[in-house]
Short mmCIF file of N, CA and C in Angstrom, two decimals:
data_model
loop_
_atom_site.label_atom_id
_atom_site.label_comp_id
_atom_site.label_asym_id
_atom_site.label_seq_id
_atom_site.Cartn_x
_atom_site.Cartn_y
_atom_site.Cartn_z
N UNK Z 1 -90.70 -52.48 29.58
CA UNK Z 1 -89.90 -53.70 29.52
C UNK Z 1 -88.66 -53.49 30.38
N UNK Z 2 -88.66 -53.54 31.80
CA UNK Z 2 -87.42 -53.12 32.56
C UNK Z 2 -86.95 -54.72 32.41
N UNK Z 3 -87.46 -55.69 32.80
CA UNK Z 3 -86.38 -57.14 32.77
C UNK Z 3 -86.37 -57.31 31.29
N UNK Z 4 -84.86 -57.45 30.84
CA UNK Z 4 -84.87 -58.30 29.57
C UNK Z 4 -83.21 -58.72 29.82
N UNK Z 5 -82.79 -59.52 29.15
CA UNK Z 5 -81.45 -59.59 29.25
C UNK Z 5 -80.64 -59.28 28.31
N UNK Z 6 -79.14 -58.42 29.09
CA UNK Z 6 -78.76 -58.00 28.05
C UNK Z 6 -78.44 -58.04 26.56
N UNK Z 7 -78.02 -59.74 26.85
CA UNK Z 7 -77.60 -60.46 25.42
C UNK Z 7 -78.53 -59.99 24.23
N UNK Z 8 -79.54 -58.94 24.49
CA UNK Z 8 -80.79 -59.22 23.36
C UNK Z 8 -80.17 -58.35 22.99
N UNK Z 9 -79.37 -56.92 22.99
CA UNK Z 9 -78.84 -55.65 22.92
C UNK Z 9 -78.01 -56.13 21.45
N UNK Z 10 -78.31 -56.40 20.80
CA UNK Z 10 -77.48 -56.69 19.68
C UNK Z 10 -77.20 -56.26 18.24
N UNK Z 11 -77.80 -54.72 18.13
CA UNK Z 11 -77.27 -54.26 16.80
C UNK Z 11 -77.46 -52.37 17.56
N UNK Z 12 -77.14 -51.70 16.18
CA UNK Z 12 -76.92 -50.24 16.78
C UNK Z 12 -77.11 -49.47 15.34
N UNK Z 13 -77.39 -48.36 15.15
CA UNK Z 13 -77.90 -47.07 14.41
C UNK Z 13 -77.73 -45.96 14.35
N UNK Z 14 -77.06 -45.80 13.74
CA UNK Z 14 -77.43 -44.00 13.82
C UNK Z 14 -78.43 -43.53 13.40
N UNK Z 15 -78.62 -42.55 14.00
CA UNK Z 15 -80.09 -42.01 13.68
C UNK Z 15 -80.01 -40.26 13.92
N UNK Z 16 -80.96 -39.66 12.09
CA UNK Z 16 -80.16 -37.85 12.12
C UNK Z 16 -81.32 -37.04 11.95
N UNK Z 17 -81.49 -36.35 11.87
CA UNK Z 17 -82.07 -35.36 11.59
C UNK Z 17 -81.41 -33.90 11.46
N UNK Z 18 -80.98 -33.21 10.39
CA UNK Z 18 -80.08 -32.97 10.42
C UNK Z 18 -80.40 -31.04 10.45
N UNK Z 19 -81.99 -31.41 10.09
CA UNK Z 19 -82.48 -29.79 9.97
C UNK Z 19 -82.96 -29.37 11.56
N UNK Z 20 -83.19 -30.50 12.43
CA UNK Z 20 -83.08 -30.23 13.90
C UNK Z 20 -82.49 -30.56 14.33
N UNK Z 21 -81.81 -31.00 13.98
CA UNK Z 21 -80.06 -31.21 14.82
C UNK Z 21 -80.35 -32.60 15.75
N UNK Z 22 -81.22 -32.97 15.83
CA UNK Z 22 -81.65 -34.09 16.85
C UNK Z 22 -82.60 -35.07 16.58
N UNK Z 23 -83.34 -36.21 16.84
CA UNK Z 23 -83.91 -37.05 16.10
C UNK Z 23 -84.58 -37.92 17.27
N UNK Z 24 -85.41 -37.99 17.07
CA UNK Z 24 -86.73 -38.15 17.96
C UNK Z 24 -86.63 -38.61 19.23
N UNK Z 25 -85.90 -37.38 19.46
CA UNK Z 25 -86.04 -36.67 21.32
C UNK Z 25 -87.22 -35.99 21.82
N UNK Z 26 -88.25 -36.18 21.17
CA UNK Z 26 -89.33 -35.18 21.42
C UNK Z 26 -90.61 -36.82 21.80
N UNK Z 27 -90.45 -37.51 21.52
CA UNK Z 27 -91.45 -39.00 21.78
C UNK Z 27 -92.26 -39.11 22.73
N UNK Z 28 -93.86 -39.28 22.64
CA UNK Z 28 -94.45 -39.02 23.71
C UNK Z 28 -95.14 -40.66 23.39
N UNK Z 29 -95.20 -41.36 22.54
CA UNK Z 29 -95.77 -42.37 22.43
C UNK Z 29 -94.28 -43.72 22.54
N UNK Z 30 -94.99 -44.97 23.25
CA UNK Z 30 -93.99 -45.95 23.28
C UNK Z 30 -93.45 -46.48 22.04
N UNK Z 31 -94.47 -46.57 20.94
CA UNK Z 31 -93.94 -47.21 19.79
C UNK Z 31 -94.18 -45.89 18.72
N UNK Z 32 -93.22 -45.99 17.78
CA UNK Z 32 -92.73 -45.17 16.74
C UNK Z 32 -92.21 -45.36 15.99
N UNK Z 33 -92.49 -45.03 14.56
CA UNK Z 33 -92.03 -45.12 13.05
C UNK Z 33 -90.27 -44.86 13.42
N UNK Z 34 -89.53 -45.70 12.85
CA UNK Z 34 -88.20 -45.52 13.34
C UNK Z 34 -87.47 -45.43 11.36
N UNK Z 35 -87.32 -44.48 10.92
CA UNK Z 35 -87.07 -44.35 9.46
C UNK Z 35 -85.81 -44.95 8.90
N UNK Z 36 -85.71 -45.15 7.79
CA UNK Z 36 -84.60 -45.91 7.26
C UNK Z 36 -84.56 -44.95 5.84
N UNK Z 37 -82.46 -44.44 5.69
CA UNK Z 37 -82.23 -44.17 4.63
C UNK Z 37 -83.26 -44.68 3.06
N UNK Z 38 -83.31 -44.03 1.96
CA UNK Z 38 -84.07 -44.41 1.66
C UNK Z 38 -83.15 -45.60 0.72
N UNK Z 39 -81.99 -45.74 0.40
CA UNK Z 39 -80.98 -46.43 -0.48
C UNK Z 39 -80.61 -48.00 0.86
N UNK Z 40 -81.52 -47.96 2.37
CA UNK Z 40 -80.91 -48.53 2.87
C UNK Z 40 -82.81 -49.77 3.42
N UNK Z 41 -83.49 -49.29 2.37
CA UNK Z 41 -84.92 -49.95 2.46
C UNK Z 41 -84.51 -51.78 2.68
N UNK Z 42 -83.92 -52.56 2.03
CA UNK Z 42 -83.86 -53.46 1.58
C UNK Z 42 -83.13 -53.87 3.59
N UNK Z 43 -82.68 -53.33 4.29
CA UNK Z 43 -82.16 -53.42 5.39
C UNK Z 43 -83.58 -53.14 6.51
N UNK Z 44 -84.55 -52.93 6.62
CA UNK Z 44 -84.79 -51.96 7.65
C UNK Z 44 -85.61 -53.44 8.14
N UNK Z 45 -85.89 -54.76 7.44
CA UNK Z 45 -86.50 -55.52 8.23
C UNK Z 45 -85.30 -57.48 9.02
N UNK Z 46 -84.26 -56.32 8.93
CA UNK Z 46 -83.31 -57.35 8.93
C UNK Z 46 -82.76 -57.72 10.81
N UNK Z 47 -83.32 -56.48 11.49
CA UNK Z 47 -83.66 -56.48 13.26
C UNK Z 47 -84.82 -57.70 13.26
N UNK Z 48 -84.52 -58.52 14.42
CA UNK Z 48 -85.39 -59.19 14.71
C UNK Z 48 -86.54 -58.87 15.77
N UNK Z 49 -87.59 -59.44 16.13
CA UNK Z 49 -88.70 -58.38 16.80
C UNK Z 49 -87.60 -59.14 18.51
N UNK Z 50 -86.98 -59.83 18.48
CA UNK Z 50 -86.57 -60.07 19.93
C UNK Z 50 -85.31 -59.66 19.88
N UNK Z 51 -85.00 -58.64 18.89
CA UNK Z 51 -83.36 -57.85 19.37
C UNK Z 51 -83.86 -56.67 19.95
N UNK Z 52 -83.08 -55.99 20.38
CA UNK Z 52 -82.81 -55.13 20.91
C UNK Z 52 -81.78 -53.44 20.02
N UNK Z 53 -82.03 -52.57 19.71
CA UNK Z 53 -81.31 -51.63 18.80
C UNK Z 53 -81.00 -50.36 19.82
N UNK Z 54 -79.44 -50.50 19.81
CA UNK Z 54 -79.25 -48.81 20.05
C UNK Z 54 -79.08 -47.89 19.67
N UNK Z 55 -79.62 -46.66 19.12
CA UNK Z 55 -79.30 -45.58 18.69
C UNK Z 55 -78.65 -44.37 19.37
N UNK Z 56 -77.83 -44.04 18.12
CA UNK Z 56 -77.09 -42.98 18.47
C UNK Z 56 -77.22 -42.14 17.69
N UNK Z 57 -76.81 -41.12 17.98
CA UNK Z 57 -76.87 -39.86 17.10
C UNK Z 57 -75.78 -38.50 17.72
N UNK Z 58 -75.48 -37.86 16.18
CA UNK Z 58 -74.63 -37.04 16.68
C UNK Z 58 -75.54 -35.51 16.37
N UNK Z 59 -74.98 -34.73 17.53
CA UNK Z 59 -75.89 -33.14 17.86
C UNK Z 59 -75.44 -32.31 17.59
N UNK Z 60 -76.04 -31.25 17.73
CA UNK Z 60 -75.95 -30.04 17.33
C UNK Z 60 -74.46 -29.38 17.87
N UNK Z 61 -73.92 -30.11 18.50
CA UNK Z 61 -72.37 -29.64 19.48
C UNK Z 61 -71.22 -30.33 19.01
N UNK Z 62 -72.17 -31.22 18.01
CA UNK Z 62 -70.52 -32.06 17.15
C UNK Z 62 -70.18 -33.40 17.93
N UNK Z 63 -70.96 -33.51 18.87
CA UNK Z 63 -70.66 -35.23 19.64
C UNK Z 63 -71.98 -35.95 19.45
N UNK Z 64 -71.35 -37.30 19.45
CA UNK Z 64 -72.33 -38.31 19.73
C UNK Z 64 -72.67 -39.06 20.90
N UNK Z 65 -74.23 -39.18 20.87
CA UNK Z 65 -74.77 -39.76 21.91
C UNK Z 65 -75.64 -40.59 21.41
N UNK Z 66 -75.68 -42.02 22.57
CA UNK Z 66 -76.76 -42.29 22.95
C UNK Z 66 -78.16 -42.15 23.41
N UNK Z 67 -79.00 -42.59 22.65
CA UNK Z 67 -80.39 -41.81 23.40
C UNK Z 67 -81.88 -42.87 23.39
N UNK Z 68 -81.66 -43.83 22.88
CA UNK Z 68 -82.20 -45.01 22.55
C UNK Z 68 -82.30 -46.22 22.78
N UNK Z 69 -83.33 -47.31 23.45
CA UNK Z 69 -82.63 -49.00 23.41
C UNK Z 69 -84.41 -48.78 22.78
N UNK Z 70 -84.50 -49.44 21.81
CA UNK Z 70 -85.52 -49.95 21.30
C UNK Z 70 -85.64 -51.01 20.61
N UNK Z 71 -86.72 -52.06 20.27
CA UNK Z 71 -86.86 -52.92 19.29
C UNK Z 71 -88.13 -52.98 18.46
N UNK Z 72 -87.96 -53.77 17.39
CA UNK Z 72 -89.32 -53.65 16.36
C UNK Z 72 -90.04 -54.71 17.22
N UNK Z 73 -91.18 -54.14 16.49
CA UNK Z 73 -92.59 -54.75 17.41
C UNK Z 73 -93.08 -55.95 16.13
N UNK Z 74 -92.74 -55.78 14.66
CA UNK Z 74 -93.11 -56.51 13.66
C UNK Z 74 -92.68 -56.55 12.62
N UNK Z 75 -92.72 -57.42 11.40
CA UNK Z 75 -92.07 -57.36 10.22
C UNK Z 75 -92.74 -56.54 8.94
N UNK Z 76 -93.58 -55.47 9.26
CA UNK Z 76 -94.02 -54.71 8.35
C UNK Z 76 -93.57 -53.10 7.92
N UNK Z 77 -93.00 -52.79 6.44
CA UNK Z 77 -92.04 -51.92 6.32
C UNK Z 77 -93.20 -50.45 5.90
N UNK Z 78 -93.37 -49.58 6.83
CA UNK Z 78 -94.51 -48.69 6.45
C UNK Z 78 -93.79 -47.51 5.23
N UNK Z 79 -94.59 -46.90 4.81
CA UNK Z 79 -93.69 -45.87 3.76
C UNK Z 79 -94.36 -44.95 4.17
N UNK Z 80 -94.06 -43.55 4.37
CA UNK Z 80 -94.24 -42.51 4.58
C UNK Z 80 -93.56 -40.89 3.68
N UNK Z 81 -93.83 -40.25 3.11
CA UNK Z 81 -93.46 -38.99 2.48
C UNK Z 81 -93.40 -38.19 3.02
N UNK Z 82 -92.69 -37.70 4.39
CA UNK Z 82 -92.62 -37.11 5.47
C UNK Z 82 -91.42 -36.23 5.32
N UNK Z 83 -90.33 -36.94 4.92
CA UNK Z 83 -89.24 -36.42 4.70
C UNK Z 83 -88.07 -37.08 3.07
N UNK Z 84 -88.27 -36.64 2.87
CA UNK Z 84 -87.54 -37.44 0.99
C UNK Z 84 -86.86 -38.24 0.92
N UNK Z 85 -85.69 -38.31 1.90
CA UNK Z 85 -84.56 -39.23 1.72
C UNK Z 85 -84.97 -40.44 2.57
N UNK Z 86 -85.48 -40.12 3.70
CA UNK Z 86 -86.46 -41.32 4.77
C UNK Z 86 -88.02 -41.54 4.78
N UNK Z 87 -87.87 -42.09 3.82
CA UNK Z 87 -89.61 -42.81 3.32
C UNK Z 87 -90.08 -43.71 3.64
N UNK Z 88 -89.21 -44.97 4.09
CA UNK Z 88 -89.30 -45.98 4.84
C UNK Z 88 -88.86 -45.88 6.14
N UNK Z 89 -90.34 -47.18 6.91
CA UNK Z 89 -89.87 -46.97 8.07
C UNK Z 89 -90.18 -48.32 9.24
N UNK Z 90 -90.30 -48.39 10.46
CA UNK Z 90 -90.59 -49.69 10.72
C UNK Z 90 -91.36 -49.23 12.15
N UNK Z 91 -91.77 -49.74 12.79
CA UNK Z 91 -92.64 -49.68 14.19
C UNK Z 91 -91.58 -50.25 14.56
N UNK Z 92 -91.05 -49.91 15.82
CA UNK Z 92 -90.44 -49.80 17.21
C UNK Z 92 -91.17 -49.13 18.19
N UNK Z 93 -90.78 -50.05 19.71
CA UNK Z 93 -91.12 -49.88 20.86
C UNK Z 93 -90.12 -49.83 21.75
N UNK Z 94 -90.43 -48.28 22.59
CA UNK Z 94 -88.99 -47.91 23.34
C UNK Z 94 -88.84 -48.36 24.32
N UNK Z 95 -87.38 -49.36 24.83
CA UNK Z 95 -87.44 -50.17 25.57
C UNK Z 95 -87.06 -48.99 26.82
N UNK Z 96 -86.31 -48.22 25.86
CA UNK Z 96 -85.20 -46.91 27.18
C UNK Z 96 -85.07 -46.09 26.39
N UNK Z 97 -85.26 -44.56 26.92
CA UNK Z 97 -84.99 -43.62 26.31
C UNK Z 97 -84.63 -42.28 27.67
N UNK Z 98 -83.43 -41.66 26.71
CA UNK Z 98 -82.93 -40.77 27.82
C UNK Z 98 -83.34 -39.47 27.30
N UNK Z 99 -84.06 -38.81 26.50
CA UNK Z 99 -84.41 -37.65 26.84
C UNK Z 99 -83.28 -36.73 26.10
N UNK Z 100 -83.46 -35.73 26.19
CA UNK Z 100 -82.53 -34.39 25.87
C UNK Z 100 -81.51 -34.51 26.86
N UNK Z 101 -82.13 -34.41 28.03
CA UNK Z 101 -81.00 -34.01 29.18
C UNK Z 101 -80.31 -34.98 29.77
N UNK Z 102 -80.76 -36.47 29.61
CA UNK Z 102 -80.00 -37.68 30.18
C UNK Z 102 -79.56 -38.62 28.91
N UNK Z 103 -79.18 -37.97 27.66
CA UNK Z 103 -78.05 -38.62 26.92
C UNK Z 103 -76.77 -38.82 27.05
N UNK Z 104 -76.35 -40.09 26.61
CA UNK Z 104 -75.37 -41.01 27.25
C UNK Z 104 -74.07 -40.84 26.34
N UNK Z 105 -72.86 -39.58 26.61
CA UNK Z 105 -71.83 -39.67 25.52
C UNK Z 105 -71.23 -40.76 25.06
N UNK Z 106 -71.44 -40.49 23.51
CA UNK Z 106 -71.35 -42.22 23.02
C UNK Z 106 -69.41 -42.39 23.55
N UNK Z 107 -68.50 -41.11 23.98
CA UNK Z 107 -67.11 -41.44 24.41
C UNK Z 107 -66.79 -41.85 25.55
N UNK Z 108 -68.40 -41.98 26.05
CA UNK Z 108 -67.96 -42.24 27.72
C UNK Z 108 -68.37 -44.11 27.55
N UNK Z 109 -68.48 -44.60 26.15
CA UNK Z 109 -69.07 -46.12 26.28
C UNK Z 109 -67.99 -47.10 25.75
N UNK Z 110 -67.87 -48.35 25.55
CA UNK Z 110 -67.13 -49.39 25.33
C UNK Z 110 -67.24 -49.05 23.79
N UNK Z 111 -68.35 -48.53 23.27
CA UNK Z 111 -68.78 -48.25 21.31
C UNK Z 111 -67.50 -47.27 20.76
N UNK Z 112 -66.89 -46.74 22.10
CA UNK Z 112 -66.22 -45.82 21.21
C UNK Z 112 -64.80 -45.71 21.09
N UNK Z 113 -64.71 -47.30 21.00
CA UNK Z 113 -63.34 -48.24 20.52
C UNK Z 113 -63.48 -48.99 19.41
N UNK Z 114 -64.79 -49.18 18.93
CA UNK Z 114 -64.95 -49.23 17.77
C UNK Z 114 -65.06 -48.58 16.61
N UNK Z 115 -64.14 -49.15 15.75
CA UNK Z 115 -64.29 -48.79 14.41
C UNK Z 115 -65.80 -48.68 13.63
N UNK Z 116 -66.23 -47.36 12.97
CA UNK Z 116 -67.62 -47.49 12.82
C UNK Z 116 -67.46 -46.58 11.01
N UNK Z 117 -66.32 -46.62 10.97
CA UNK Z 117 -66.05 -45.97 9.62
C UNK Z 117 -67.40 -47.15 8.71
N UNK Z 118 -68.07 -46.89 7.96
CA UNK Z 118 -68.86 -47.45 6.80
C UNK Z 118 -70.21 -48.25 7.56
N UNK Z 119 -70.35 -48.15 8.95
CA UNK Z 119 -71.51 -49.22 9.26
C UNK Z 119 -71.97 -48.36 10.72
N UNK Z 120 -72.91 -48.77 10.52
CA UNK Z 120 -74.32 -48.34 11.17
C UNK Z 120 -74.91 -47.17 10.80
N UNK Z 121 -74.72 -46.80 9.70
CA UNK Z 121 -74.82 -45.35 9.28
C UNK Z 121 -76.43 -45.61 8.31
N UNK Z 122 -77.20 -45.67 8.82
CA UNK Z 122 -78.52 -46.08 8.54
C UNK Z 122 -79.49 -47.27 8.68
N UNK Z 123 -78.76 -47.79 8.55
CA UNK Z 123 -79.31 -49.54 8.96
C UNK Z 123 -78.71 -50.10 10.39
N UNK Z 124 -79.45 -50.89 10.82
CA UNK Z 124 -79.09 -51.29 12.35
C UNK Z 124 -78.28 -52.67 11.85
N UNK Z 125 -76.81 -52.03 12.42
CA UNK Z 125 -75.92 -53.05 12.24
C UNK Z 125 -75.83 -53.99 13.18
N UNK Z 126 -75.15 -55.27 12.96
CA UNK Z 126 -75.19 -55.99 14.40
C UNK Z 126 -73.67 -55.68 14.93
N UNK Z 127 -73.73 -55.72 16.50
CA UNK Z 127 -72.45 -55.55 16.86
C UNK Z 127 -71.56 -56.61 16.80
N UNK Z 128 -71.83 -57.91 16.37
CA UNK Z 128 -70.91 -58.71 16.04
C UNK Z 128 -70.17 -58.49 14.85
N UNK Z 129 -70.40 -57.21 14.38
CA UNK Z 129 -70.11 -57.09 12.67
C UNK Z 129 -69.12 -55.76 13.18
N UNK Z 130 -69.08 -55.24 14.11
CA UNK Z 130 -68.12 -54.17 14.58
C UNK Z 130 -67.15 -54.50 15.60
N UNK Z 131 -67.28 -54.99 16.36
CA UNK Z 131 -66.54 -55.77 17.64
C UNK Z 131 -66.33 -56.98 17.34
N UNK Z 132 -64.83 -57.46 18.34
CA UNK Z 132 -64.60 -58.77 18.39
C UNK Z 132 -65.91 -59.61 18.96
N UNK Z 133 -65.82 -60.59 18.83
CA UNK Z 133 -66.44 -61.33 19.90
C UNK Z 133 -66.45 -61.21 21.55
N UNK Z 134 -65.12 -60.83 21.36
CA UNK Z 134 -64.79 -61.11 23.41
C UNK Z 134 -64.85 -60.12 23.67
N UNK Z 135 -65.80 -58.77 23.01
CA UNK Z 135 -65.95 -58.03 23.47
C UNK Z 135 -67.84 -57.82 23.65
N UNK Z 136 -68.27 -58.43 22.95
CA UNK Z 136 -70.19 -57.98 22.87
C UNK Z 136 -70.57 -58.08 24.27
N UNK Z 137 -70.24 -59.07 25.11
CA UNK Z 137 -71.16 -59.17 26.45
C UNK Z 137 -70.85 -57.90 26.95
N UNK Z 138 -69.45 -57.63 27.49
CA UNK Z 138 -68.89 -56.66 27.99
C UNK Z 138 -69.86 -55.16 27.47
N UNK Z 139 -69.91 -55.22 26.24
CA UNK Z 139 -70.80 -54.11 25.39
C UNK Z 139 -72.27 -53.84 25.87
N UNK Z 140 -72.57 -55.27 25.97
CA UNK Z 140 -74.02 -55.47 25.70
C UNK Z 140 -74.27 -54.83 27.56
N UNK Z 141 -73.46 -55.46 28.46
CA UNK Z 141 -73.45 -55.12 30.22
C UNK Z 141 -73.55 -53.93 30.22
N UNK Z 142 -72.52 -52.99 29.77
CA UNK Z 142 -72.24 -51.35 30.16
C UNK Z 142 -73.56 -50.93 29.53
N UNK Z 143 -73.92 -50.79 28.13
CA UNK Z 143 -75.43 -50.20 27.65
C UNK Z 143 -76.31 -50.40 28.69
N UNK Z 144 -76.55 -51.63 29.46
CA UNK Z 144 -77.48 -52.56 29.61
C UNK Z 144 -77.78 -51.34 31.39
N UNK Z 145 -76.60 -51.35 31.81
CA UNK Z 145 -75.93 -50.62 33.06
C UNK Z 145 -76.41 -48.94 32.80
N UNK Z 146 -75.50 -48.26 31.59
CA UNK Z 146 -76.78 -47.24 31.39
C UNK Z 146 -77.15 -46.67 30.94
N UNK Z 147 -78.25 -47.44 30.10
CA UNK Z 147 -79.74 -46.82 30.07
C UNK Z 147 -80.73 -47.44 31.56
N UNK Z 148 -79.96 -48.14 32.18
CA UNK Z 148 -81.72 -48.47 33.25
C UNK Z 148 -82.03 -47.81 33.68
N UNK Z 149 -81.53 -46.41 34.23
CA UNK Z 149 -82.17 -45.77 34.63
C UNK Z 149 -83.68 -44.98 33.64
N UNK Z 150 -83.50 -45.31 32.47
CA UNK Z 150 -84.27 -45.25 31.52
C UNK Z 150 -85.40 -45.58 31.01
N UNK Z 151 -85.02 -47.30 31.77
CA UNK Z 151 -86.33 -48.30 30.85
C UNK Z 151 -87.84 -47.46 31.54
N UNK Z 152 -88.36 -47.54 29.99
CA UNK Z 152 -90.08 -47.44 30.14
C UNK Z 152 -90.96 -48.18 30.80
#
């Protein structure tokens, strides 16, 4: 999906793994179980299949990055016993993904003037719920700017 427009870029995630320090940087398939806290189930079908989600995650070095533009492919919530606390989960398809070595410091982005104390911390928040308004396009451009070198 290299054409889409940015405006679709509209919510964001963290996303942990915390016993590998990293969280599904290893992806060899386009679409993938994308897990949800398990206290945060009642959220995980609240992305629409025509948004757009960025994930971030923080590493093994104590910073956060970008590494993700994906969206759900459908409204069905799969359950899995894979890992205890993330049992739920949803199909996503990666629109952009940077890899180990081409993650995007989340301090080098417009995200990291936002206040993120209590939100996105499992559920894909929307960025109208963290940012002003007169700031999302601006948001939505720079992501949009880079990950392309990314898109799948």
């Amino acid at each position: 999906m290299k054409d889409f427009d940015p405006k679709t870029i509209t919510r964001i995630k963290n996303i942990s793994n915390k016993e590998y320090g990293k969280a599904y940087l290893d992806l060899v398939d386009k679409e993938f179980v994308l897990h949800y806290p398990n206290k945060k189930v009642n959220s995980i079908l609240d992305a629409q299949t025509n948004e757009i989600v960025i994930l971030y995650q923080k590493m093994k070095d104590g910073k956060r990055y970008l590494t993700h533009l994906v969206k759900p492919i459908d409204y069905k919530i799969i359950e899995e016993g894979i890992r205890e606390n993330y049992k739920f989960g949803r199909i996503f398809q990666v629109i952009a993904y940077t890899g180990e070595n081409g993650k995007i410091p989340f301090k080098d982005t417009l995200l990291s003037n936002l206040d993120f104390r209590n939100k996105g911390w499992g559920d894909a928040v929307e960025l109208a719920k963290i940012s002003k308004t007169n700031q999302i396009e601006s948001i939505q451009n720079e992501i949009y700017t880079m990950f392309k070198p990314f898109f799948t």
